[in-house]
mmCIF file of C-alpha atoms in Angstrom:
data_model
loop_
_atom_site.group_PDB
_atom_site.id
_atom_site.type_symbol
_atom_site.label_atom_id
_atom_site.label_comp_id
_atom_site.label_asym_id
_atom_site.label_seq_id
_atom_site.Cartn_x
_atom_site.Cartn_y
_atom_site.Cartn_z
ATOM 1 C CA UNK A 1 79.570 102.027 94.159
ATOM 2 C CA UNK A 2 82.585 102.445 91.164
ATOM 3 C CA UNK A 3 84.435 99.389 91.186
ATOM 4 C CA UNK A 4 81.879 97.679 88.810
ATOM 5 C CA UNK A 5 83.006 94.252 86.704
ATOM 6 C CA UNK A 6 80.794 93.878 84.295
ATOM 7 C CA UNK A 7 79.061 90.526 82.542
ATOM 8 C CA UNK A 8 77.116 90.185 79.487
ATOM 9 C CA UNK A 9 75.365 87.213 77.343
ATOM 10 C CA UNK A 10 76.327 86.358 73.514
ATOM 11 C CA UNK A 11 73.393 88.238 72.527
ATOM 12 C CA UNK A 12 74.328 90.969 69.962
ATOM 13 C CA UNK A 13 72.058 93.721 71.730
ATOM 14 C CA UNK A 14 73.999 92.260 75.185
ATOM 15 C CA UNK A 15 77.632 92.863 73.771
ATOM 16 C CA UNK A 16 77.011 96.484 72.456
ATOM 17 C CA UNK A 17 75.161 97.010 75.696
ATOM 18 C CA UNK A 18 78.485 95.549 77.520
ATOM 19 C CA UNK A 19 80.607 97.707 74.997
ATOM 20 C CA UNK A 20 78.867 100.981 75.989
ATOM 21 C CA UNK A 21 78.731 100.583 79.446
ATOM 22 C CA UNK A 22 82.495 99.402 79.943
ATOM 23 C CA UNK A 23 83.442 102.926 78.021
ATOM 24 C CA UNK A 24 81.549 105.014 79.964
ATOM 25 C CA UNK A 25 82.001 103.473 83.982
ATOM 26 C CA UNK A 26 85.400 101.608 83.391
ATOM 27 C CA UNK A 27 85.734 97.518 83.542
ATOM 28 C CA UNK A 28 87.510 96.174 87.112
ATOM 29 C CA UNK A 29 88.390 92.497 87.292
ATOM 30 C CA UNK A 30 85.941 90.813 89.655
ATOM 31 C CA UNK A 31 88.695 89.559 92.122
ATOM 32 C CA UNK A 32 88.460 93.442 92.950
ATOM 33 C CA UNK A 33 84.960 94.318 91.823
ATOM 34 C CA UNK A 34 82.370 95.277 94.682
ATOM 35 C CA UNK A 35 78.933 94.537 92.069
ATOM 36 C CA UNK A 36 79.045 92.497 89.644
ATOM 37 C CA UNK A 37 76.409 94.409 86.650
ATOM 38 C CA UNK A 38 74.803 91.284 84.438
ATOM 39 C CA UNK A 39 73.810 92.123 80.907
ATOM 40 C CA UNK A 40 71.430 89.673 79.893
ATOM 41 C CA UNK A 41 68.067 87.461 80.936
ATOM 42 C CA UNK A 42 67.343 85.461 83.876
ATOM 43 C CA UNK A 43 69.737 82.154 82.929
ATOM 44 C CA UNK A 44 72.739 84.776 82.928
ATOM 45 C CA UNK A 45 71.723 86.196 86.266
ATOM 46 C CA UNK A 46 71.675 82.542 88.058
ATOM 47 C CA UNK A 47 75.102 81.612 86.703
ATOM 48 C CA UNK A 48 76.633 84.736 87.569
ATOM 49 C CA UNK A 49 74.985 84.241 91.064
ATOM 50 C CA UNK A 50 76.963 80.620 90.615
ATOM 51 C CA UNK A 51 80.260 82.043 89.891
ATOM 52 C CA UNK A 52 80.342 85.123 91.907
ATOM 53 C CA UNK A 53 78.994 84.155 94.938
ATOM 54 C CA UNK A 54 80.021 86.926 97.683
ATOM 55 C CA UNK A 55 79.383 89.854 95.531
ATOM 56 C CA UNK A 56 76.007 91.477 94.654
ATOM 57 C CA UNK A 57 74.379 91.370 91.539
ATOM 58 C CA UNK A 58 72.515 93.858 90.152
ATOM 59 C CA UNK A 59 71.402 92.924 86.646
ATOM 60 C CA UNK A 60 69.562 94.812 83.641
ATOM 61 C CA UNK A 61 67.961 93.422 80.983
ATOM 62 C CA UNK A 62 69.050 92.622 77.722
ATOM 63 C CA UNK A 63 67.267 89.360 77.503
ATOM 64 C CA UNK A 64 63.395 87.981 76.889
ATOM 65 C CA UNK A 65 61.619 88.324 80.289
ATOM 66 C CA UNK A 66 63.823 89.469 82.373
ATOM 67 C CA UNK A 67 62.104 88.757 86.220
ATOM 68 C CA UNK A 68 65.358 89.110 88.309
ATOM 69 C CA UNK A 69 66.903 92.038 86.122
ATOM 70 C CA UNK A 70 66.079 95.733 86.152
ATOM 71 C CA UNK A 71 65.288 97.807 83.260
ATOM 72 C CA UNK A 72 68.423 98.924 80.924
ATOM 73 C CA UNK A 73 69.626 101.739 81.635
ATOM 74 C CA UNK A 74 72.833 103.707 80.558
ATOM 75 C CA UNK A 75 72.332 107.195 82.380
ATOM 76 C CA UNK A 76 73.169 107.274 86.470
ATOM 77 C CA UNK A 77 74.442 103.892 86.400
ATOM 78 C CA UNK A 78 76.283 104.185 90.147
ATOM 79 C CA UNK A 79 73.704 105.712 91.584
ATOM 80 C CA UNK A 80 71.267 103.154 91.258
ATOM 81 C CA UNK A 81 73.284 100.981 92.009
ATOM 82 C CA UNK A 82 73.283 102.856 95.724
ATOM 83 C CA UNK A 83 70.306 103.298 95.733
ATOM 84 C CA UNK A 84 69.438 99.435 95.169
ATOM 85 C CA UNK A 85 67.148 97.278 97.108
ATOM 86 C CA UNK A 86 69.028 93.903 98.794
ATOM 87 C CA UNK A 87 67.238 90.764 98.188
ATOM 88 C CA UNK A 88 69.271 87.643 100.296
ATOM 89 C CA UNK A 89 68.425 83.765 99.097
ATOM 90 C CA UNK A 90 69.368 81.014 99.978
ATOM 91 C CA UNK A 91 70.067 78.125 97.502
ATOM 92 C CA UNK A 92 68.937 74.317 97.886
ATOM 93 C CA UNK A 93 71.870 71.559 97.923
ATOM 94 C CA UNK A 94 71.372 69.008 95.956
ATOM 95 C CA UNK A 95 73.225 65.173 96.121
ATOM 96 C CA UNK A 96 72.538 62.683 93.575
ATOM 97 C CA UNK A 97 72.970 59.159 93.464
ATOM 98 C CA UNK A 98 73.879 57.993 90.414
ATOM 99 C CA UNK A 99 74.852 53.886 88.960
ATOM 100 C CA UNK A 100 78.082 52.376 90.536
ATOM 101 C CA UNK A 101 77.619 54.239 94.241
ATOM 102 C CA UNK A 102 78.894 57.730 92.696
ATOM 103 C CA UNK A 103 77.120 60.460 93.929
ATOM 104 C CA UNK A 104 76.915 64.209 92.331
ATOM 105 C CA UNK A 105 77.091 67.845 94.639
ATOM 106 C CA UNK A 106 75.345 70.577 92.782
ATOM 107 C CA UNK A 107 73.498 74.274 93.960
ATOM 108 C CA UNK A 108 70.560 75.584 92.562
ATOM 109 C CA UNK A 109 69.126 78.935 92.904
ATOM 110 C CA UNK A 110 65.589 78.366 91.339
ATOM 111 C CA UNK A 111 64.662 74.797 91.888
ATOM 112 C CA UNK A 112 66.039 71.005 91.609
ATOM 113 C CA UNK A 113 64.107 68.737 89.698
ATOM 114 C CA UNK A 114 63.694 65.152 88.557
ATOM 115 C CA UNK A 115 62.267 64.889 84.976
ATOM 116 C CA UNK A 116 62.063 61.003 83.677
ATOM 117 C CA UNK A 117 64.112 60.372 80.842
ATOM 118 C CA UNK A 118 62.186 57.847 79.192
ATOM 119 C CA UNK A 119 59.421 56.817 77.652
ATOM 120 C CA UNK A 120 57.423 55.584 80.943
ATOM 121 C CA UNK A 121 56.529 57.951 83.307
ATOM 122 C CA UNK A 122 59.368 58.232 86.626
ATOM 123 C CA UNK A 123 58.587 56.650 89.574
ATOM 124 C CA UNK A 124 59.641 58.240 92.656
ATOM 125 C CA UNK A 125 59.118 57.520 96.367
ATOM 126 C CA UNK A 126 59.160 60.744 98.634
ATOM 127 C CA UNK A 127 60.329 61.554 101.776
ATOM 128 C CA UNK A 128 60.768 64.448 104.220
ATOM 129 C CA UNK A 129 63.135 64.499 107.294
ATOM 130 C CA UNK A 130 63.843 60.667 106.873
ATOM 131 C CA UNK A 131 60.168 59.835 106.667
ATOM 132 C CA UNK A 132 58.083 58.428 103.740
ATOM 133 C CA UNK A 133 55.487 60.685 102.503
ATOM 134 C CA UNK A 134 54.566 59.049 99.264
ATOM 135 C CA UNK A 135 55.881 55.871 98.825
ATOM 136 C CA UNK A 136 55.038 55.938 95.032
ATOM 137 C CA UNK A 137 54.271 59.067 92.758
ATOM 138 C CA UNK A 138 53.907 58.573 89.504
ATOM 139 C CA UNK A 139 54.894 61.281 87.467
ATOM 140 C CA UNK A 140 56.398 63.450 84.400
ATOM 141 C CA UNK A 141 58.610 64.638 87.293
ATOM 142 C CA UNK A 142 59.137 66.940 90.283
ATOM 143 C CA UNK A 143 60.628 69.401 91.763
ATOM 144 C CA UNK A 144 61.811 71.354 94.828
ATOM 145 C CA UNK A 145 61.678 75.088 94.626
ATOM 146 C CA UNK A 146 62.815 77.631 96.626
ATOM 147 C CA UNK A 147 60.818 81.487 96.796
ATOM 148 C CA UNK A 148 63.155 82.626 94.021
ATOM 149 C CA UNK A 149 62.215 80.592 92.007
ATOM 150 C CA UNK A 150 58.285 79.952 92.217
ATOM 151 C CA UNK A 151 57.517 81.529 89.162
ATOM 152 C CA UNK A 152 59.528 79.689 87.042
ATOM 153 C CA UNK A 153 59.453 76.411 86.526
ATOM 154 C CA UNK A 154 57.174 75.751 89.354
ATOM 155 C CA UNK A 155 54.796 78.324 88.549
ATOM 156 C CA UNK A 156 54.213 76.290 85.045
ATOM 157 C CA UNK A 157 53.741 72.671 86.651
ATOM 158 C CA UNK A 158 51.068 74.823 88.718
ATOM 159 C CA UNK A 159 52.598 75.530 91.866
ATOM 160 C CA UNK A 160 52.380 77.972 94.374
ATOM 161 C CA UNK A 161 54.460 81.635 94.241
ATOM 162 C CA UNK A 162 56.090 81.784 97.497
ATOM 163 C CA UNK A 163 56.704 84.939 99.386
ATOM 164 C CA UNK A 164 60.253 85.776 99.608
ATOM 165 C CA UNK A 165 61.477 85.263 103.669
ATOM 166 C CA UNK A 166 58.445 82.834 103.719
ATOM 167 C CA UNK A 167 60.947 79.891 105.273
ATOM 168 C CA UNK A 168 59.143 77.335 102.815
ATOM 169 C CA UNK A 169 59.701 75.686 99.977
ATOM 170 C CA UNK A 170 57.798 74.766 97.218
ATOM 171 C CA UNK A 171 57.686 70.641 96.546
ATOM 172 C CA UNK A 172 55.549 70.669 93.792
ATOM 173 C CA UNK A 173 54.510 67.643 90.828
ATOM 174 C CA UNK A 174 54.722 66.979 87.212
ATOM 175 C CA UNK A 175 51.748 66.208 85.136
ATOM 176 C CA UNK A 176 50.857 63.718 88.424
ATOM 177 C CA UNK A 177 49.264 60.056 87.031
ATOM 178 C CA UNK A 178 49.174 58.125 90.928
ATOM 179 C CA UNK A 179 48.006 60.186 92.494
ATOM 180 C CA UNK A 180 46.333 61.927 89.947
ATOM 181 C CA UNK A 181 44.885 65.059 92.382
ATOM 182 C CA UNK A 182 48.737 65.499 93.698
ATOM 183 C CA UNK A 183 49.711 68.787 93.049
ATOM 184 C CA UNK A 184 51.951 68.787 95.941
ATOM 185 C CA UNK A 185 52.759 70.224 98.873
ATOM 186 C CA UNK A 186 54.707 73.569 100.919
ATOM 187 C CA UNK A 187 57.137 72.259 103.048
ATOM 188 C CA UNK A 188 59.277 74.382 106.155
ATOM 189 C CA UNK A 189 63.034 75.489 104.683
ATOM 190 C CA UNK A 190 64.636 73.302 107.250
ATOM 191 C CA UNK A 191 63.185 69.893 105.112
ATOM 192 C CA UNK A 192 65.517 67.433 103.921
ATOM 193 C CA UNK A 193 63.844 66.445 100.814
ATOM 194 C CA UNK A 194 64.423 62.554 99.587
ATOM 195 C CA UNK A 195 63.882 60.910 96.359
ATOM 196 C CA UNK A 196 64.053 57.243 95.682
ATOM 197 C CA UNK A 197 63.757 56.129 91.914
ATOM 198 C CA UNK A 198 61.796 53.017 92.063
ATOM 199 C CA UNK A 199 62.539 50.865 88.447
ATOM 200 C CA UNK A 200 65.434 53.132 87.545
ATOM 201 C CA UNK A 201 66.055 50.688 84.806
ATOM 202 C CA UNK A 202 62.720 50.235 83.405
ATOM 203 C CA UNK A 203 61.959 54.147 84.185
ATOM 204 C CA UNK A 204 65.003 56.436 84.687
ATOM 205 C CA UNK A 205 65.692 59.785 85.274
ATOM 206 C CA UNK A 206 67.176 62.678 85.566
ATOM 207 C CA UNK A 207 67.777 64.963 88.061
ATOM 208 C CA UNK A 208 69.006 69.147 87.388
ATOM 209 C CA UNK A 209 69.553 71.940 89.338
ATOM 210 C CA UNK A 210 69.128 74.676 87.299
ATOM 211 C CA UNK A 211 69.387 73.882 84.369
ATOM 212 C CA UNK A 212 73.169 72.003 84.965
ATOM 213 C CA UNK A 213 71.708 68.113 84.672
ATOM 214 C CA UNK A 214 72.720 64.640 86.052
ATOM 215 C CA UNK A 215 71.315 62.360 83.263
ATOM 216 C CA UNK A 216 70.850 59.416 85.577
ATOM 217 C CA UNK A 217 70.400 58.949 88.904
ATOM 218 C CA UNK A 218 69.041 56.436 91.367
ATOM 219 C CA UNK A 219 67.843 58.551 94.310
ATOM 220 C CA UNK A 220 68.633 63.000 95.153
ATOM 221 C CA UNK A 221 68.345 64.546 98.571
ATOM 222 C CA UNK A 222 67.834 68.197 98.452
ATOM 223 C CA UNK A 223 68.402 70.590 101.356
ATOM 224 C CA UNK A 224 68.968 74.439 102.046
ATOM 225 C CA UNK A 225 71.603 75.911 102.040
ATOM 226 C CA UNK A 226 72.118 78.550 105.031
ATOM 227 C CA UNK A 227 75.515 78.559 104.847
ATOM 228 C CA UNK A 228 75.420 80.771 101.168
ATOM 229 C CA UNK A 229 73.567 83.788 100.126
ATOM 230 C CA UNK A 230 73.027 85.445 97.489
ATOM 231 C CA UNK A 231 72.607 89.024 96.695
ATOM 232 C CA UNK A 232 70.450 90.359 94.222
ATOM 233 C CA UNK A 233 70.079 93.988 93.492
ATOM 234 C CA UNK A 234 66.960 95.777 92.423
ATOM 235 C CA UNK A 235 65.632 99.118 92.120
ATOM 236 C CA UNK A 236 63.880 100.655 94.678
ATOM 237 C CA UNK A 237 59.817 99.762 94.370
ATOM 238 C CA UNK A 238 60.833 96.822 92.343
ATOM 239 C CA UNK A 239 62.014 93.982 94.175
ATOM 240 C CA UNK A 240 61.432 91.131 94.411
ATOM 241 C CA UNK A 241 58.496 91.357 97.105
ATOM 242 C CA UNK A 242 57.062 93.576 95.039
ATOM 243 C CA UNK A 243 57.542 91.557 91.886
ATOM 244 C CA UNK A 244 56.213 88.086 93.581
ATOM 245 C CA UNK A 245 53.167 89.894 94.343
ATOM 246 C CA UNK A 246 52.511 91.453 90.707
ATOM 247 C CA UNK A 247 53.119 87.731 89.423
ATOM 248 C CA UNK A 248 49.374 86.842 91.335
ATOM 249 C CA UNK A 249 47.672 89.689 89.611
ATOM 250 C CA UNK A 250 48.320 89.147 86.290
#
């Protein structure tokens, strides 16, 4: 596993790590690499997975939290990569309808969220597989999360942590006003989820797929994309399943 392409965030600590590691292990172009090593935080990991679809990514934490990253160490890197556990995750595919009849398309590894874009709460109609399940949800927003993203924004919004391989998605309300006690739902991975924005002029809504936003949307459809699988590498004993389990007991 010697054909490594290193990528790093722009922070000083990440750039220093990039300089030291490329001097020690070399640097090959992405199209000749067999693995990507990402130096930074979870944001860099997500952007790297989006850019380098098809290549496994081994992250080392040179950021803040680093849930998707391994501990940083300069020694024995090829051996660590060879021994790493592989986690496969399918992204969510988002199609968002915008004023004027256009559409925006995006993929999300963690979650797709709809958020109010004005002073008033969003008013949404929620449908699953073509059937209206909630005629009116009034909230600051709502999000649909993959298992890989369930410990991120979803967990902060009091959504459930989903085991990897569970074949489900988490639908979670963000500060629901009506129905006040509705927290969300767990949906099969095969579900097609649609949100229609009610009163879009009075209550504008934006959509966000892994921090790539669409300023105003009229409707959004989301489904899992089984044709794309991202590969994330973790040190043995520190894989995604263990991390998700550990998060529930802190």
